[in-house]
Tab-separated table of C-alpha atoms in Angstrom:
chain	number	residue	atom	x	y	z
C	80	MET	CA	47.136	158.128	126.129
C	81	VAL	CA	44.261	155.976	127.320
C	82	ASN	CA	40.728	157.720	126.425
C	83	VAL	CA	38.115	156.082	128.575
C	84	LYS	CA	34.608	156.313	126.905
C	85	ARG	CA	32.391	154.839	129.633
C	86	ASN	CA	32.698	153.747	133.047
C	87	THR	CA	30.370	151.484	135.010
C	88	LYS	CA	31.023	150.210	138.680
C	89	PHE	CA	29.389	147.377	140.545
C	90	LYS	CA	29.857	146.834	144.232
C	91	THR	CA	29.769	143.433	145.610
C	92	GLY	CA	30.646	142.998	149.234
C	93	CYS	CA	34.217	144.423	149.754
C	94	LEU	CA	35.003	144.309	146.059
C	95	THR	CA	34.358	146.810	143.425
C	96	ILE	CA	34.176	145.730	139.799
C	97	THR	CA	34.808	148.564	137.172
C	98	ALA	CA	33.717	148.026	133.389
C	99	GLN	CA	35.067	150.562	131.155
C	100	HIS	CA	35.553	151.079	127.196
C	101	GLU	CA	39.095	152.205	126.760
C	102	ILE	CA	40.819	153.413	123.437
C	103	TRP	CA	44.633	153.099	123.556
C	104	ASP	CA	46.798	155.546	121.588
C	105	GLY	CA	49.480	153.830	119.651
C	106	ASN	CA	51.999	156.400	120.651
C	107	ILE	CA	51.930	155.503	124.413
C	108	GLN	CA	51.099	151.815	124.419
C	109	ASP	CA	53.186	149.724	121.808
C	110	HIS	CA	50.173	149.517	119.673
C	111	ALA	CA	46.652	151.224	119.228
C	112	ASP	CA	43.752	149.132	120.603
C	113	GLN	CA	40.369	149.545	121.928
C	114	GLY	CA	37.830	147.417	123.992
C	115	VAL	CA	36.516	146.839	127.439
C	116	SER	CA	38.627	146.720	130.660
C	117	ILE	CA	37.400	144.984	133.838
C	118	VAL	CA	39.035	145.913	137.125
C	119	VAL	CA	38.596	144.196	140.305
C	120	SER	CA	39.352	146.551	143.334
C	121	ALA	CA	39.133	146.579	147.012
C	122	ASN	CA	39.829	149.081	149.826
C	123	VAL	CA	43.229	147.921	151.323
C	124	GLU	CA	44.546	149.960	154.233
C	125	GLY	CA	42.411	152.828	153.379
C	126	ARG	CA	43.393	152.970	149.631
C	127	ASN	CA	41.370	151.790	146.605
C	128	ILE	CA	43.760	149.219	145.066
C	129	SER	CA	43.298	147.238	141.827
C	130	LEU	CA	43.676	143.653	142.483
C	131	LEU	CA	43.035	142.119	139.088
C	132	ARG	CA	42.594	143.512	135.624
C	133	PHE	CA	41.222	141.902	132.410
C	134	ASN	CA	41.920	143.644	129.037
C	135	CYS	CA	39.287	142.531	126.587
C	136	PHE	CA	40.455	144.422	123.730
C	137	ASP	CA	40.809	143.732	119.902
C	138	PHE	CA	44.397	142.739	120.049
C	139	GLU	CA	45.384	142.740	123.668
C	140	LYS	CA	43.360	140.091	125.392
C	141	SER	CA	45.154	139.442	128.781
C	142	TYR	CA	44.905	139.700	132.393
C	143	VAL	CA	47.114	141.198	135.034
C	144	TYR	CA	47.538	140.287	138.759
C	145	GLY	CA	48.148	143.461	141.106
C	146	PRO	CA	48.341	146.052	138.731
C	147	ASP	CA	48.792	148.811	141.424
C	148	ASN	CA	51.333	146.716	143.402
C	149	ASP	CA	54.761	148.078	142.487
C	150	GLU	CA	56.258	145.457	144.903
C	151	LEU	CA	54.799	142.476	143.182
C	152	GLU	CA	57.254	140.873	140.940
C	153	PRO	CA	55.517	139.197	137.799
C	154	ILE	CA	56.368	135.497	137.199
C	155	ILE	CA	56.123	135.649	133.341
C	156	PRO	CA	54.050	134.256	131.737
C	157	ALA	CA	51.970	133.109	134.731
C	158	MET	CA	50.874	136.545	135.842
C	159	LEU	CA	50.653	138.387	132.473
C	160	ASN	CA	48.734	136.054	130.524
C	161	ASP	CA	46.971	135.557	127.238
C	162	LEU	CA	43.309	134.492	128.005
C	163	GLY	CA	43.443	131.622	125.523
C	164	PRO	CA	41.485	130.563	122.637
C	165	MET	CA	38.324	129.354	124.458
C	166	VAL	CA	37.996	132.495	126.451
C	167	GLN	CA	38.511	134.626	123.308
C	168	GLY	CA	35.612	132.858	121.502
C	169	GLN	CA	38.011	130.762	119.092
C	170	ARG	CA	37.471	127.119	119.034
């Protein structure tokens, strides 16, 4: 189960950026974790669609293209990517 502690939205033109603190339950995901999720979304054909999601958690540091698009086939690892040591603050 994902427990959302706080949710903040910013509107910029046609995009909405949502930042929220999440706590992941280890029984649902493959590991327990917590941190900030940043979701970039837009209105597409009358529906609010997530276009890009950044997981800035303690263990899961990644980004996902088109998390709401079931028809989008991921090209591993290019679309489900580790943020890398520079972005994670490691040098």
